[in-house]
PDB file of C-alpha atoms in Angstrom:
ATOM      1  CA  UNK A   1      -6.094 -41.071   3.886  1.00  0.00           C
ATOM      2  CA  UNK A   2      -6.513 -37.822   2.231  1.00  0.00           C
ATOM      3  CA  UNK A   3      -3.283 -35.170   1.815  1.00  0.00           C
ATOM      4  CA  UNK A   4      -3.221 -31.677   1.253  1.00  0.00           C
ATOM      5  CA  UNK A   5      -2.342 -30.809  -1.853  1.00  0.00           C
ATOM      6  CA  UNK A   6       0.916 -29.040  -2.618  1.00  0.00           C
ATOM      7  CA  UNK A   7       1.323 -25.891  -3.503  1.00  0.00           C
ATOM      8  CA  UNK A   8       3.554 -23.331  -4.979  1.00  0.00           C
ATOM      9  CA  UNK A   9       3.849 -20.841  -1.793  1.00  0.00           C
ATOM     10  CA  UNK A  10       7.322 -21.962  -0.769  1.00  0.00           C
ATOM     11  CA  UNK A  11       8.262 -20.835  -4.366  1.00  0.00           C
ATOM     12  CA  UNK A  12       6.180 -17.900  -4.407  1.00  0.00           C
ATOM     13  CA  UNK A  13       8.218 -17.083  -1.278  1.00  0.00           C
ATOM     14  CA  UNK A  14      11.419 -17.218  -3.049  1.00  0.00           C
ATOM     15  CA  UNK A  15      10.663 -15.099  -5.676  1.00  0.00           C
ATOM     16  CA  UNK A  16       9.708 -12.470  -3.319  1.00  0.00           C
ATOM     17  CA  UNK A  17      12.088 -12.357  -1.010  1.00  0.00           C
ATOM     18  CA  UNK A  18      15.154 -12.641  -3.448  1.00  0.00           C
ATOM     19  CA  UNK A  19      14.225 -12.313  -6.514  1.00  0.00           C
ATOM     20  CA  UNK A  20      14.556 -15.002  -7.991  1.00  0.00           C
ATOM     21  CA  UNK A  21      12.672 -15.778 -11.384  1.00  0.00           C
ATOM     22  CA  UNK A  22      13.372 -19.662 -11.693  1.00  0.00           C
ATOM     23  CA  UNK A  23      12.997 -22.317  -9.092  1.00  0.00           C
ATOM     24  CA  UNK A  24      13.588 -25.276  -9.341  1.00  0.00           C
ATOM     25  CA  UNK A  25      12.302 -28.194  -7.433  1.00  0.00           C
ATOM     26  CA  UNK A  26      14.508 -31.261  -6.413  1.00  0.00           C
ATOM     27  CA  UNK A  27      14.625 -34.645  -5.014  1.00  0.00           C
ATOM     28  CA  UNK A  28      16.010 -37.716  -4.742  1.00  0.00           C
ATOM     29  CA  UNK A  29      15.100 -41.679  -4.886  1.00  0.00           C
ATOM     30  CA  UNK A  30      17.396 -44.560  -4.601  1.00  0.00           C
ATOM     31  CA  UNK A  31      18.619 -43.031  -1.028  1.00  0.00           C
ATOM     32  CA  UNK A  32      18.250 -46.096   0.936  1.00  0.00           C
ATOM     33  CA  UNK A  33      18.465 -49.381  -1.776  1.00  0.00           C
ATOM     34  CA  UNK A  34      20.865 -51.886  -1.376  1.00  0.00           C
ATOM     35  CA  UNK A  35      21.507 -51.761  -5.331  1.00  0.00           C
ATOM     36  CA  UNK A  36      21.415 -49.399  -8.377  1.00  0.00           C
ATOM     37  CA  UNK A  37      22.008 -45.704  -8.586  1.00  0.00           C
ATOM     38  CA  UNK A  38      20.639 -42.641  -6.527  1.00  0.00           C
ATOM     39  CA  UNK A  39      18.218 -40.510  -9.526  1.00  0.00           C
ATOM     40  CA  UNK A  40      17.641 -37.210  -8.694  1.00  0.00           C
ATOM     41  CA  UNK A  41      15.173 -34.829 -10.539  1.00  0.00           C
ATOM     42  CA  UNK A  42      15.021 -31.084 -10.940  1.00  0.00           C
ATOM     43  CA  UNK A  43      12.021 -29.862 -11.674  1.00  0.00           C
ATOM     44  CA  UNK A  44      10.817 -26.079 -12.719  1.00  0.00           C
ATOM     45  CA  UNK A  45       7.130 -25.493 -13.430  1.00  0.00           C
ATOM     46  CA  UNK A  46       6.470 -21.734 -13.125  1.00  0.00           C
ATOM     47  CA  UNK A  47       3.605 -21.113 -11.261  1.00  0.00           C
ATOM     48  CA  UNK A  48       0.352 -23.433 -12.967  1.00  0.00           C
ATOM     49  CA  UNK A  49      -1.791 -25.812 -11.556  1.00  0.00           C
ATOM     50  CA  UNK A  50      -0.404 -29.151 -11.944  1.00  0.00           C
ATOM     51  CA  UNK A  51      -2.075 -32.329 -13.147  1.00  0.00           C
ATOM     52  CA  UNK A  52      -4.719 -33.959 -10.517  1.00  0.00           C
ATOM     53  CA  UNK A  53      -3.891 -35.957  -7.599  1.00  0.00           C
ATOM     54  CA  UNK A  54       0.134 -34.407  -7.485  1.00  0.00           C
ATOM     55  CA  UNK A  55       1.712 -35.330  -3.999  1.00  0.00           C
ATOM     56  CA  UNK A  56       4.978 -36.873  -2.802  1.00  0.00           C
ATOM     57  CA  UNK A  57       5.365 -40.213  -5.073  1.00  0.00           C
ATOM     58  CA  UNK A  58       5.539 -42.843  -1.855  1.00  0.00           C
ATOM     59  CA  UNK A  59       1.723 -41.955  -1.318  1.00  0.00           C
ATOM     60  CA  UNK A  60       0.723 -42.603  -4.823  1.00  0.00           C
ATOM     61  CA  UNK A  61       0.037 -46.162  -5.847  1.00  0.00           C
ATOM     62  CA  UNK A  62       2.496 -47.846  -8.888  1.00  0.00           C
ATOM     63  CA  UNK A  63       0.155 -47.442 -11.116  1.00  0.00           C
ATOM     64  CA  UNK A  64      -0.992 -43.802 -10.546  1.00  0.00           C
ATOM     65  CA  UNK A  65       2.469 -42.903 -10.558  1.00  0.00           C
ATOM     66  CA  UNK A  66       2.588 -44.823 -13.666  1.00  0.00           C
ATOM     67  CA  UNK A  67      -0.092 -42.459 -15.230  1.00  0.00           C
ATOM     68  CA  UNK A  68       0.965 -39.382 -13.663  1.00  0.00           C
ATOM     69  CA  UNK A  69       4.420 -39.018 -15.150  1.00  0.00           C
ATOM     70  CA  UNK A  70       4.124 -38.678 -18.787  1.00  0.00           C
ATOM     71  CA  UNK A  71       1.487 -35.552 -17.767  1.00  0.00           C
ATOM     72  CA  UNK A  72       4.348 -34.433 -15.673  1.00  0.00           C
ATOM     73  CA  UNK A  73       6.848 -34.399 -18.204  1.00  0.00           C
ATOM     74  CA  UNK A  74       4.910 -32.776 -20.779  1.00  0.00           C
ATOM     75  CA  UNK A  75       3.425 -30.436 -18.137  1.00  0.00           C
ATOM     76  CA  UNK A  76       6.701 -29.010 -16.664  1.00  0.00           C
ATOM     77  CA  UNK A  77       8.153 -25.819 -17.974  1.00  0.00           C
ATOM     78  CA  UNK A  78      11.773 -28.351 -17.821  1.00  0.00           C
ATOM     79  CA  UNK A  79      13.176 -31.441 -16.238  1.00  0.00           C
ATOM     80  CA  UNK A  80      15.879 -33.061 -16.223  1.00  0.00           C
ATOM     81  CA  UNK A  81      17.748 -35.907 -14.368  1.00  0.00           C
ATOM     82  CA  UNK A  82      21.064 -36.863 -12.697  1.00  0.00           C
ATOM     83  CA  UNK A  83      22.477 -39.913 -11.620  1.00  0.00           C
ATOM     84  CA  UNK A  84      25.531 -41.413  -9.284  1.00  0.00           C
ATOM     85  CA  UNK A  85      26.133 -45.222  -9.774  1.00  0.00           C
ATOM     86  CA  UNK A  86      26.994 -47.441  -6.816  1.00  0.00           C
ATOM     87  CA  UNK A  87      30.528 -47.202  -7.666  1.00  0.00           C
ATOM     88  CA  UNK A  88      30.215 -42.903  -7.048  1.00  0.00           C
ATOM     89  CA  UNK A  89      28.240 -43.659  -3.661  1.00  0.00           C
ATOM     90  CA  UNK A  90      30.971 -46.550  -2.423  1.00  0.00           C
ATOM     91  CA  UNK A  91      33.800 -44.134  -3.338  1.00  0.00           C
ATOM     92  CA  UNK A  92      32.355 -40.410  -2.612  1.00  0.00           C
ATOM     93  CA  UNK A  93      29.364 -41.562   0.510  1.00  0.00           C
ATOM     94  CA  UNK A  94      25.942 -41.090  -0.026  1.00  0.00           C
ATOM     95  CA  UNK A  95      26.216 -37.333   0.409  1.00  0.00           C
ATOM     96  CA  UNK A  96      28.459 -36.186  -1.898  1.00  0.00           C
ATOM     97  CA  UNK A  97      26.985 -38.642  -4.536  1.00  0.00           C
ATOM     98  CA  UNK A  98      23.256 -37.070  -3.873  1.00  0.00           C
ATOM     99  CA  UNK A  99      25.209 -33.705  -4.603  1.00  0.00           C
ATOM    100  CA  UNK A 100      26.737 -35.116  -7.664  1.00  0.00           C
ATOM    101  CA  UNK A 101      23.652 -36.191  -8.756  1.00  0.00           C
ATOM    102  CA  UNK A 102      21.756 -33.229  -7.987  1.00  0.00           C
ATOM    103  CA  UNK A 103      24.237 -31.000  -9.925  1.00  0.00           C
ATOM    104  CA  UNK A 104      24.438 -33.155 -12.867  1.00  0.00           C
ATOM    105  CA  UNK A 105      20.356 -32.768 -12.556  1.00  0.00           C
ATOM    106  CA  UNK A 106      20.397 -28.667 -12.205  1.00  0.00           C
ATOM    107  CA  UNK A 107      23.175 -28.336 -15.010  1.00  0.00           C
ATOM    108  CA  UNK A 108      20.806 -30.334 -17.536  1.00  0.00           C
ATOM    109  CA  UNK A 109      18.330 -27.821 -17.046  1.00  0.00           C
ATOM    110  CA  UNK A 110      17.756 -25.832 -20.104  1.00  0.00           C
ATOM    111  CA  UNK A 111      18.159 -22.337 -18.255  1.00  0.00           C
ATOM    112  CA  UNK A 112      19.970 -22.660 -14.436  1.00  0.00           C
ATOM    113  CA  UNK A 113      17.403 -21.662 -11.978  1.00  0.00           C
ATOM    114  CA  UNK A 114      18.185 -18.646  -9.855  1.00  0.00           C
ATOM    115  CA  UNK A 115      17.161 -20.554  -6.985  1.00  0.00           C
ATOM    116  CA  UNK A 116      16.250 -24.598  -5.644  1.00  0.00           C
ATOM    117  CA  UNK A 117      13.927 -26.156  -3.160  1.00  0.00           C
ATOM    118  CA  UNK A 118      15.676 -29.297  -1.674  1.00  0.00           C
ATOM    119  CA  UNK A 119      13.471 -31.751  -0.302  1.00  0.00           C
ATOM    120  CA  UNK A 120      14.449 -32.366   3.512  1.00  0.00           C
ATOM    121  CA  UNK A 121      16.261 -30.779   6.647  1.00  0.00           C
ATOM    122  CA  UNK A 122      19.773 -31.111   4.953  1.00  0.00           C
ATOM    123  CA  UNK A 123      21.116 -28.712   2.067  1.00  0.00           C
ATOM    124  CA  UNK A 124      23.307 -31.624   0.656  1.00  0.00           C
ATOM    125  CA  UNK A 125      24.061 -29.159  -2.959  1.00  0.00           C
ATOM    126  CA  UNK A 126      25.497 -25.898  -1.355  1.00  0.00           C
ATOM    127  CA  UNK A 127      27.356 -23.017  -2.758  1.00  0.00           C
ATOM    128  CA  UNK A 128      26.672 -21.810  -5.469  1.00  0.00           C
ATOM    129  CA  UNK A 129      23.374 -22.527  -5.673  1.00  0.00           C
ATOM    130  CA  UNK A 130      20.506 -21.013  -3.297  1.00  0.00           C
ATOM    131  CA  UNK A 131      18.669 -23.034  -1.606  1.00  0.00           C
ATOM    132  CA  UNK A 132      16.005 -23.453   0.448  1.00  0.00           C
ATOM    133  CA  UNK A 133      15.246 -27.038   2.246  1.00  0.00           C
ATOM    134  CA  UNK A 134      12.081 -28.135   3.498  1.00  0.00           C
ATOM    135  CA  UNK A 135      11.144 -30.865   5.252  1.00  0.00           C
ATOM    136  CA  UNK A 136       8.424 -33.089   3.277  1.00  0.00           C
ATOM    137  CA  UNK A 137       9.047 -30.521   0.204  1.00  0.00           C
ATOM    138  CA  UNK A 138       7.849 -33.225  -1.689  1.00  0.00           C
ATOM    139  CA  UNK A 139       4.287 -33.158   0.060  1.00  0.00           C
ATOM    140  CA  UNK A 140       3.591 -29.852   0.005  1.00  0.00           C
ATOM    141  CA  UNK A 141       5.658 -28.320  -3.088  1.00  0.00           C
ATOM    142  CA  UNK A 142       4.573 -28.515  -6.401  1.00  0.00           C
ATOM    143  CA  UNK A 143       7.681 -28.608  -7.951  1.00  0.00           C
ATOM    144  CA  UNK A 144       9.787 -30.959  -5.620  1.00  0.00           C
ATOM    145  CA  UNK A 145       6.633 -33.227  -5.522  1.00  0.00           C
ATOM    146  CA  UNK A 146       6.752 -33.305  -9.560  1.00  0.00           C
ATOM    147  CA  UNK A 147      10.311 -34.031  -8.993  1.00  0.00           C
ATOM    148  CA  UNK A 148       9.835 -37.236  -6.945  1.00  0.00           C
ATOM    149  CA  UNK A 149       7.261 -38.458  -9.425  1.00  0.00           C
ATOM    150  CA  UNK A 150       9.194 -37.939 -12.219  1.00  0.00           C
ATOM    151  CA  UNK A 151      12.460 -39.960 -10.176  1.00  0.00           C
ATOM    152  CA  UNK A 152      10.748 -42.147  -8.999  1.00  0.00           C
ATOM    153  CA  UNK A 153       9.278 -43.526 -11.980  1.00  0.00           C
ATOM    154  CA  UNK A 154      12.485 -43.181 -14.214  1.00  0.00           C
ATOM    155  CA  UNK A 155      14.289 -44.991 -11.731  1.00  0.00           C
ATOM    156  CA  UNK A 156      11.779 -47.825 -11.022  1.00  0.00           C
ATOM    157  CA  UNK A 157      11.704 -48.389 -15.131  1.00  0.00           C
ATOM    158  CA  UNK A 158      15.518 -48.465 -14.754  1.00  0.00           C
ATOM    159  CA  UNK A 159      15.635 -51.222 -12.273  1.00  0.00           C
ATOM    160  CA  UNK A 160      12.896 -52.844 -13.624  1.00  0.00           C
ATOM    161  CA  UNK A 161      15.092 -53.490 -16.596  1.00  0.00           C
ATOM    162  CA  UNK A 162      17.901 -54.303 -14.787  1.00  0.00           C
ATOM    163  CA  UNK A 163      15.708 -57.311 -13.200  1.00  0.00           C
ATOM    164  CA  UNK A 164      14.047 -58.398 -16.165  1.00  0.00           C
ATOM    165  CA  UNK A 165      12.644 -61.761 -16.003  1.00  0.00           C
ATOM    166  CA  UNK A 166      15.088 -63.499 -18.981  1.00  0.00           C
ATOM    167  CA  UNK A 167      17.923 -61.772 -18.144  1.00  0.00           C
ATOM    168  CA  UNK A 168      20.718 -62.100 -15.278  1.00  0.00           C
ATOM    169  CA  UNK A 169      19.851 -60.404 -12.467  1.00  0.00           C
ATOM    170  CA  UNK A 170      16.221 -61.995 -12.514  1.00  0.00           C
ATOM    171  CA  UNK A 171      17.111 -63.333  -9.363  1.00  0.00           C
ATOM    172  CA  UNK A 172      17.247 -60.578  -7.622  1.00  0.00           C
ATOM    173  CA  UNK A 173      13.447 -58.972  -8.649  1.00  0.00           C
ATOM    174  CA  UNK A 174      14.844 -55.434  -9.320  1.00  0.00           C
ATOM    175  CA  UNK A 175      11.117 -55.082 -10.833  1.00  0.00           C
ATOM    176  CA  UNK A 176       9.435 -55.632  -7.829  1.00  0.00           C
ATOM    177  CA  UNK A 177      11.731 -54.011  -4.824  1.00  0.00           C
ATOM    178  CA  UNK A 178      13.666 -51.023  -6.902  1.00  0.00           C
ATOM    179  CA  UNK A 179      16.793 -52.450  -5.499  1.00  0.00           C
ATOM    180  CA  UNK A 180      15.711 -52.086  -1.903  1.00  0.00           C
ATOM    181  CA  UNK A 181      16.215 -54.474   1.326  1.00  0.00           C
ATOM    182  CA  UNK A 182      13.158 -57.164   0.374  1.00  0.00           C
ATOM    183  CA  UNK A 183      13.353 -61.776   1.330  1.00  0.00           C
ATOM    184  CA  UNK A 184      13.821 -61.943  -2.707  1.00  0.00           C
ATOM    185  CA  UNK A 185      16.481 -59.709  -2.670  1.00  0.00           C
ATOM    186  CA  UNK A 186      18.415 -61.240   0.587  1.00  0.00           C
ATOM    187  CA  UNK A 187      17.881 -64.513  -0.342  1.00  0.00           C
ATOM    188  CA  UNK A 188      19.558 -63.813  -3.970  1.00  0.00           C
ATOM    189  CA  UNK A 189      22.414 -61.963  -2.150  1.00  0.00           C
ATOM    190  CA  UNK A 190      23.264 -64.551   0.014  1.00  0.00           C
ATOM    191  CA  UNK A 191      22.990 -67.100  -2.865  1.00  0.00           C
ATOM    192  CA  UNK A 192      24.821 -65.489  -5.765  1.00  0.00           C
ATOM    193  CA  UNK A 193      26.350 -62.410  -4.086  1.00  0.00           C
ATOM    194  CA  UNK A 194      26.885 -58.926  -5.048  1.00  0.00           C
ATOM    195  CA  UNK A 195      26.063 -57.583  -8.600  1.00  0.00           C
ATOM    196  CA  UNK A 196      28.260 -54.902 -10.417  1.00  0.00           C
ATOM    197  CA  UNK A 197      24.904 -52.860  -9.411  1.00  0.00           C
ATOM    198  CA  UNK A 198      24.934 -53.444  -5.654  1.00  0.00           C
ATOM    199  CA  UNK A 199      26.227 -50.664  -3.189  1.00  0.00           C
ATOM    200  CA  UNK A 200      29.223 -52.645  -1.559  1.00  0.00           C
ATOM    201  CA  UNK A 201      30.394 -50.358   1.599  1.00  0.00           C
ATOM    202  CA  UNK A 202      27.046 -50.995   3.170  1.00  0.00           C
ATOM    203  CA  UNK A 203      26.381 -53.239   6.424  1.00  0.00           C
ATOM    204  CA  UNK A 204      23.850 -55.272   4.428  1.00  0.00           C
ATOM    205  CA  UNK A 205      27.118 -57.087   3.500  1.00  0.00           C
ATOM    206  CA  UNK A 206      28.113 -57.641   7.225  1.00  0.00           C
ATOM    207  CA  UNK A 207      24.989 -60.199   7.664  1.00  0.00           C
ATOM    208  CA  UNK A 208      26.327 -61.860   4.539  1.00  0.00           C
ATOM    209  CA  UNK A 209      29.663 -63.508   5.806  1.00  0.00           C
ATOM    210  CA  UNK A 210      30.177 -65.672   2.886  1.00  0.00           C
ATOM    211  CA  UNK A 211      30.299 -61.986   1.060  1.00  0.00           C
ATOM    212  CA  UNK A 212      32.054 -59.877   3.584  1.00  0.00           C
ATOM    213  CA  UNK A 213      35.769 -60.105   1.797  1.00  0.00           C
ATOM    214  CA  UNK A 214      33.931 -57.806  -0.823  1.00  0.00           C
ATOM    215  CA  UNK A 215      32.973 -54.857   1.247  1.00  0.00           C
ATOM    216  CA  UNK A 216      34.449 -52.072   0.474  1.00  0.00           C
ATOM    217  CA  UNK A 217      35.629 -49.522   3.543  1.00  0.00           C
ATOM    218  CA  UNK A 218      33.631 -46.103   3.337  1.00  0.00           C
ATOM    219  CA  UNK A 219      35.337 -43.200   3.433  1.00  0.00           C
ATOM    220  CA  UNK A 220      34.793 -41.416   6.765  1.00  0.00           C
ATOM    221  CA  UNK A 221      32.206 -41.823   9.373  1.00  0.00           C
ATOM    222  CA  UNK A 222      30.282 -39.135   8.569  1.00  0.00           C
ATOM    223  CA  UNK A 223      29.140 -40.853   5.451  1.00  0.00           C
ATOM    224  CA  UNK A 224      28.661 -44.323   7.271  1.00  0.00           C
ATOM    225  CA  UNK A 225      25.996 -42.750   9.762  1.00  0.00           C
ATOM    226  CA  UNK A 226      24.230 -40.829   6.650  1.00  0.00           C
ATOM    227  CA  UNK A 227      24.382 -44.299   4.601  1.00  0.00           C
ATOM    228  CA  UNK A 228      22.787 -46.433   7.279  1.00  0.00           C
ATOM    229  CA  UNK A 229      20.225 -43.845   8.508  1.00  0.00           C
ATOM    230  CA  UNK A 230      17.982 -45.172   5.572  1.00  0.00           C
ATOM    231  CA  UNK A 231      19.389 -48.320   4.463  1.00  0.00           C
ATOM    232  CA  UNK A 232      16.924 -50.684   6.246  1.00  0.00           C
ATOM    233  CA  UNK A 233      13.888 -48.989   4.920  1.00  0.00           C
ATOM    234  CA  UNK A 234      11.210 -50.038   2.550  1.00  0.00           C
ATOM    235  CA  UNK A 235      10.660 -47.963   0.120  1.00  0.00           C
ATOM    236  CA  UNK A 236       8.618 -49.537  -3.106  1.00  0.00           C
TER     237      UNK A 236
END
């Protein structure tokens, strides 16, 4: 199925209307896995055409991606990443994590951009920074699409690791499902349990009862209906 291609008129926007000089594009992966950290990437890329075939990273195939993000990385005017480990998202919720992440993204950033697009309907970062959300950002924005490439790829290398074949979490497949819900990944939790890598105030742990003593209580409701809004999903 063909997708339009993103482009940079949500930035071109921002300059104009509050002139700002650099944007920066963000976004997130590791949202809704069971294990390993939320990656977030903030991206700035002036105004150039990007590399060929640039869209949001879930439509491009493991291999494309694969390809793409080296020309990303050399192709962006700066990048940089931010992470929050499990432990951050038990004890902060996934919201204030993404934040944490995001910042620790935007701060790595060789010059801090006057102004952000935030992939999505919620502006998780806040003052100070100005931003402007928008829903499938990483479709139709250059920058936040680069973003999500570049995230997505770092973070699937990461986990791949993690899951390596001879070492001790090979059990799990971290190489194959990123840490998301997957049989392998159930059938491993149930069988060995929780890693030092697994998210444990989740409710993937309440269909685990031989488990359940290690849950960990989140800290408010508010971050128990963000958490489980995306949980479930598949995202490879």
């Amino acid at each position: 199925m063909p997708y339009e291609p993103p482009t940079h008129t949500v930035e071109r926007s921002l300059r104009a209307t509050t002139g700002a000089r650099t944007v920066a594009g963000v976004d997130e992966v590791g949202r809704g896995a069971w294990a390993g950290p939320v990656t977030v990437c903030a991206a700035v890329t002036g105004l150039r055409k990007p590399p060929a075939g640039l869209t949001d990273s879930k439509l491009i195939s493991p291999k494309r991606r694969a390809l793409l993000a080296p020309l990303l990385e050399s192709w962006v005017t700066a990048y940089a990443l931010g992470d929050s480990s499990p432990q951050e998202i038990d004890e902060l919720g996934m919201t204030a994590a993404l934040r944490l992440a995001a910042v620790r993204a935007l701060e790595a950033l060789p010059v801090r951009p006057d102004a952000v697009i935030l992939d999505g309907k919620h502006d998780y970062l806040g003052r100070p920074w100005q931003v402007r959300t928008v829903i499938k950002g990483d479709q139709s924005c250059i920058a936040v699409a680069a973003a999500s490439v570049i995230a997505k790829v770092r973070r699937d290398a990461v986990m791949a690791e993690l899951g390596a074949d001879s070492g001790e979490y090979a059990d799990f497949a971290f190489g194959a499902n990123a840490g998301y819900p997957s049989p392998v990944h159930r059938a491993a939790l149930e069988e060995r349990g929780p890693t030092a890598h697994h998210r444990l105030s989740w409710s993937y742990l309440d269909a685990l009862p031989r488990w359940q003593h290690l849950k960990k209580v989140r800290f408010s409701a508010e971050a128990a209906t963000l958490e489980s809004g995306g949980q479930l999903g598949f995202d490879f």
